[in-house]
Short mmCIF file of C-alpha atoms in Angstrom, two decimals:
data_model
loop_
_atom_site.label_atom_id
_atom_site.label_comp_id
_atom_site.label_asym_id
_atom_site.label_seq_id
_atom_site.Cartn_x
_atom_site.Cartn_y
_atom_site.Cartn_z
CA MET A 10 -20.07 1.89 -6.94
CA HIS A 11 -23.80 2.46 -6.80
CA ALA A 12 -26.53 1.64 -4.33
CA ALA A 13 -29.24 -0.81 -5.30
CA ALA A 14 -32.75 0.44 -6.01
CA SER A 15 -33.88 -0.83 -2.62
CA GLY A 16 -31.42 1.53 -0.97
CA GLN A 17 -29.15 -1.31 0.10
CA ASP A 18 -25.47 -1.03 -0.69
CA VAL A 19 -24.62 -3.89 -3.02
CA TYR A 20 -20.93 -3.32 -2.45
CA ALA A 21 -21.28 -3.77 1.30
CA GLN A 22 -23.39 -6.87 0.65
CA ARG A 23 -20.67 -8.28 -1.57
CA LEU A 24 -17.84 -7.67 0.88
CA GLY A 25 -19.53 -8.39 4.18
CA ALA A 26 -17.67 -7.50 7.35
CA PRO A 27 -14.19 -5.95 7.24
CA SER A 28 -11.36 -8.47 7.33
CA ARG A 29 -7.59 -8.56 7.47
CA PHE A 30 -7.54 -8.26 3.69
CA ASP A 31 -9.61 -5.07 3.73
CA VAL A 32 -6.94 -3.00 5.45
CA SER A 33 -9.01 0.17 5.09
CA ASN A 34 -11.33 -1.49 7.61
CA GLY A 35 -14.43 0.30 6.49
CA VAL A 36 -13.12 3.59 5.09
CA PRO A 37 -16.23 5.12 3.45
CA THR A 38 -16.23 6.03 -0.23
CA LYS A 39 -18.45 8.44 -2.14
CA GLY A 40 -20.67 5.61 -3.32
CA GLY A 41 -20.92 3.99 0.09
CA GLY A 42 -19.52 0.65 1.14
CA ARG A 43 -15.85 -0.05 1.72
CA LEU A 44 -12.73 0.54 -0.31
CA SER A 45 -11.04 -2.68 -1.39
CA PRO A 46 -8.55 -3.77 -4.07
CA GLU A 47 -11.37 -5.17 -6.18
CA ASP A 48 -12.58 -1.64 -7.00
CA CYS A 49 -9.21 -0.07 -7.68
CA GLU A 50 -6.76 0.16 -10.51
CA PHE A 51 -4.10 1.59 -8.14
CA LEU A 52 -4.73 1.09 -4.44
CA PHE A 53 -2.00 2.81 -2.41
CA ILE A 54 -1.98 2.21 1.36
CA GLY A 55 -0.34 4.68 3.71
CA GLY A 56 1.86 4.17 6.74
CA ALA A 57 0.84 3.11 10.23
CA GLY A 58 -2.33 4.87 11.28
CA VAL A 59 -3.54 5.03 7.65
CA GLY A 60 -4.52 8.68 7.83
CA GLY A 61 -3.11 12.18 7.46
CA ASP A 62 -2.94 14.96 4.89
CA TYR A 63 0.22 13.53 3.30
CA LEU A 64 -1.95 10.79 1.79
CA LYS A 65 -3.81 13.40 -0.25
CA GLY A 66 -0.39 14.53 -1.42
CA PHE A 67 0.36 11.04 -2.70
CA ARG A 68 -2.93 10.86 -4.60
CA ARG A 69 -2.47 14.30 -6.15
CA ALA A 70 1.10 13.50 -7.20
CA PHE A 71 0.12 10.17 -8.76
CA GLU A 72 -2.79 11.71 -10.65
CA ALA A 73 -0.71 14.66 -11.86
CA ALA A 74 1.83 12.19 -13.26
CA GLY A 75 -0.93 10.51 -15.27
CA ILE A 76 -1.58 7.42 -13.13
CA GLN A 77 -5.21 6.35 -13.48
CA ASN A 78 -7.89 5.56 -10.91
CA VAL A 79 -5.82 6.15 -7.79
CA ARG A 80 -7.42 5.21 -4.46
CA VAL A 81 -5.76 6.07 -1.14
CA PRO A 82 -7.63 4.79 1.95
CA GLY A 83 -7.80 7.23 4.85
CA GLU A 84 -6.70 10.31 2.91
CA SER A 85 -9.46 12.40 4.51
CA ASP A 86 -8.94 11.01 8.00
CA PRO A 87 -6.73 12.44 10.75
CA VAL A 88 -3.93 10.25 12.03
CA SER A 89 -5.11 8.18 14.97
CA LYS A 90 -2.29 7.84 17.49
CA GLY A 91 -3.93 4.72 18.88
CA ARG A 92 -4.20 3.08 15.48
CA LEU A 93 -0.71 4.27 14.57
CA ALA A 94 0.73 2.39 17.55
CA VAL A 95 -1.36 -0.73 16.89
CA ASP A 96 -0.42 -0.79 13.20
CA ALA A 97 3.28 -0.27 13.92
CA LEU A 98 3.35 -3.04 16.51
CA SER A 99 1.49 -5.40 14.17
CA ILE A 100 4.06 -5.21 11.37
CA PRO A 101 6.08 -8.29 12.50
CA MET A 102 2.84 -10.29 12.36
CA MET A 103 2.01 -9.35 8.75
CA ASN A 104 5.31 -8.87 6.93
CA ASP A 105 6.17 -12.44 6.00
CA LEU A 106 5.09 -15.09 3.52
CA ASN A 107 3.06 -17.06 6.08
CA PHE A 108 0.75 -14.09 6.62
CA ALA A 109 0.38 -13.55 2.87
CA LYS A 110 -0.54 -17.22 2.45
CA SER A 111 -3.22 -16.84 5.14
CA LEU A 112 -5.01 -14.32 2.90
CA VAL A 113 -5.32 -16.78 0.02
CA GLY A 114 -8.87 -18.06 -0.24
CA MET A 115 -10.42 -15.05 1.46
CA PRO A 116 -13.41 -13.55 -0.40
CA GLN A 117 -11.70 -10.19 -0.92
CA ALA A 118 -8.64 -11.82 -2.48
CA GLN A 119 -10.83 -13.85 -4.80
CA ALA A 120 -12.91 -10.80 -5.76
CA ALA A 121 -9.77 -8.74 -6.38
CA ALA A 122 -8.37 -11.49 -8.59
CA ARG A 123 -11.57 -11.52 -10.65
CA ARG A 124 -11.46 -7.74 -10.91
CA SER A 125 -7.85 -7.79 -12.11
CA ARG A 126 -8.65 -10.35 -14.80
CA SER A 127 -11.66 -8.33 -15.95
CA LEU A 128 -9.42 -5.35 -16.73
CA GLY A 129 -7.77 -7.14 -19.64
CA ASP A 130 -4.87 -5.03 -20.85
CA GLU A 131 -5.61 -2.26 -18.34
CA GLN A 132 -3.40 -2.21 -15.27
CA PHE A 133 -4.29 -3.46 -11.80
CA ASN A 134 -1.75 -1.97 -9.39
CA LEU A 135 -1.17 -2.21 -5.64
CA GLY A 136 1.27 -0.28 -3.50
CA GLY A 137 2.00 1.19 -0.13
CA TYR A 138 4.31 3.09 2.16
CA SER A 139 5.90 1.50 5.24
CA TYR A 140 3.12 -0.43 7.03
CA GLY A 141 1.05 -0.04 3.87
CA ALA A 142 3.83 -1.57 1.77
CA ALA A 143 3.77 -4.70 3.94
CA ALA A 144 -0.02 -4.87 3.56
CA ALA A 145 0.19 -4.34 -0.21
CA ALA A 146 2.83 -7.05 -0.64
CA ALA A 147 0.70 -9.58 1.23
CA GLN A 148 -2.40 -8.60 -0.75
CA ALA A 149 -0.56 -8.80 -4.06
CA TYR A 150 0.63 -12.31 -3.26
CA ALA A 151 -2.90 -13.41 -2.34
CA VAL A 152 -4.39 -11.91 -5.50
CA ALA A 153 -1.72 -13.58 -7.62
CA GLN A 154 -2.25 -16.95 -5.94
CA GLU A 155 -5.96 -16.66 -6.73
CA GLY A 156 -5.11 -16.41 -10.42
CA GLY A 157 -5.31 -12.63 -10.62
CA LYS A 158 -2.67 -10.38 -12.08
CA VAL A 159 -0.87 -7.47 -10.47
CA ASP A 160 0.77 -5.30 -13.10
CA ASN A 161 2.79 -3.20 -10.66
CA LEU A 162 3.47 -3.68 -6.97
CA VAL A 163 4.95 -0.48 -5.50
CA LEU A 164 6.82 -0.86 -2.20
CA VAL A 165 8.09 2.31 -0.49
CA GLY A 166 10.08 1.88 2.72
CA ALA A 167 8.81 -1.69 2.99
CA PRO A 168 9.54 -3.53 6.29
CA ILE A 169 8.99 -6.98 4.78
CA ASN A 170 10.91 -10.20 5.34
CA ALA A 171 13.04 -11.82 2.64
CA ASP A 172 10.60 -14.70 2.08
CA LEU A 173 7.69 -12.39 1.18
CA TYR A 174 9.91 -10.07 -0.85
CA GLY A 175 11.28 -13.01 -2.80
CA ALA A 176 7.83 -14.50 -3.33
CA VAL A 177 6.31 -11.36 -4.86
CA ARG A 178 9.37 -10.75 -7.03
CA LYS A 179 9.29 -14.28 -8.43
CA HIS A 180 5.54 -14.77 -8.78
CA PRO A 181 4.60 -15.07 -12.47
CA ASN A 182 1.32 -13.18 -11.92
CA ILE A 183 3.06 -10.16 -10.39
CA ARG A 184 4.58 -8.54 -13.43
CA ASN A 185 6.65 -5.71 -11.97
CA VAL A 186 7.83 -5.05 -8.41
CA ILE A 187 9.07 -1.51 -7.86
CA ASN A 188 10.94 -1.29 -4.57
CA VAL A 189 11.90 2.14 -3.23
CA ASP A 190 14.20 1.90 -0.23
CA LEU A 191 14.96 5.20 1.49
CA ASP A 192 18.42 4.34 2.80
CA GLN A 193 19.94 7.34 0.99
CA HIS A 194 17.80 9.50 3.28
CA GLY A 195 18.89 7.67 6.42
CA ASP A 196 16.05 5.15 6.64
CA PRO A 197 17.12 1.87 8.32
CA ILE A 198 14.01 0.07 7.00
CA ARG A 199 14.39 -1.95 3.80
CA ALA A 200 12.70 -4.72 1.89
CA GLY A 201 14.14 -8.13 2.75
CA MET A 202 15.05 -7.36 6.36
CA SER A 203 14.50 -9.83 9.18
CA ASP A 204 12.29 -9.15 12.18
CA PHE A 205 15.45 -8.99 14.32
CA GLU A 206 16.79 -6.24 12.05
CA LEU A 207 13.41 -4.51 12.12
CA VAL A 208 13.33 -4.43 15.92
CA ALA A 209 16.93 -3.18 15.99
CA ALA A 210 15.98 -0.35 13.61
CA LEU A 211 13.01 0.86 15.64
CA PRO A 212 14.94 3.23 17.97
CA LYS A 213 16.35 5.09 14.96
CA VAL A 214 12.95 5.23 13.27
CA ALA A 215 11.36 6.49 16.51
CA ASP A 216 14.05 9.16 16.80
CA GLN A 217 13.39 10.27 13.22
CA PHE A 218 9.68 10.51 14.00
CA LEU A 219 10.28 12.53 17.17
CA GLN A 220 12.83 14.85 15.53
CA ASP A 221 10.52 16.15 12.82
CA GLY A 222 8.86 13.11 11.28
CA HIS A 223 9.64 14.21 7.73
CA ASP A 224 13.01 12.69 6.88
CA GLY A 225 14.61 9.26 7.02
CA HIS A 226 11.82 6.70 7.02
CA PHE A 227 9.31 9.57 6.90
CA TYR A 228 10.83 11.24 3.83
CA TYR A 229 7.53 11.26 1.91
CA SER A 230 5.14 11.84 4.81
CA GLY A 231 5.38 15.59 5.31
CA VAL A 232 3.03 18.34 4.17
CA GLY A 233 4.03 21.42 2.19
CA PRO A 234 5.83 22.41 -1.03
CA GLU A 235 9.06 20.51 -0.31
CA HIS A 236 7.23 17.26 0.38
CA ASP A 237 4.95 17.79 -2.61
CA ARG A 238 8.13 18.03 -4.69
CA ARG A 239 9.40 14.77 -3.20
CA ARG A 240 6.16 12.94 -3.94
CA LYS A 241 6.11 14.36 -7.47
CA GLY A 242 9.59 12.94 -8.01
CA LEU A 243 8.42 9.53 -6.79
CA ALA A 244 5.34 9.62 -9.02
CA ASP A 245 7.44 10.52 -12.06
CA ARG A 246 9.79 7.60 -11.30
CA LEU A 247 6.85 5.20 -11.08
CA VAL A 248 5.56 6.33 -14.47
CA GLU A 249 9.04 5.83 -15.91
CA ARG A 250 8.96 2.28 -14.51
CA GLY A 251 5.67 1.53 -16.25
CA VAL A 252 2.87 2.47 -13.83
CA ARG A 253 -0.12 3.91 -15.71
#
């Protein structure tokens, strides 16, 4: 992304104000403007709060595994407790097919679809962790409905309803859905769950967060050598499944 000769940011002009589709909500990039799927080959969105050092760990692990052009919104930002709470509470309003359909026709979805088509044989990938997985699933559906292609949709600990999960898995323009449930680590969250099941799981998730915040649903969200090893294992699995 580059600024115009006049000093104006053409990227900001193109996107306009942040919207529900631009979940980074104005995260600055080196070239100015806002980070959006239309400028990414692999946009990976973090959990509620969309900030914290663990996001840098994801980017480093993906890049070390050979995945190209990785963008992780909020990787340089501290976790905002206020935003964390708002994001977590908003999940039941954005984890179903109706929400994904509401993104279709939005300028960012249309621009991302054009971007994906312009890549030709190169991959256009979306993914996320927890809250970010719900956002990525909705975005992928919108891009696909706009005639774009999503080569890989990566869902890690995704609290999405069955209708959205089924829609992204069956959509002909979404070529590969890689779902990583963390039930073997004690996570009660899984792709395809109902909102009733999600609400019922919240006490256990909250307890995992309060205990140490680095196991169960938070298996990949810690900082340090052990969690770097975990993220490396995930990145290697994604490459084995076709992410480039």
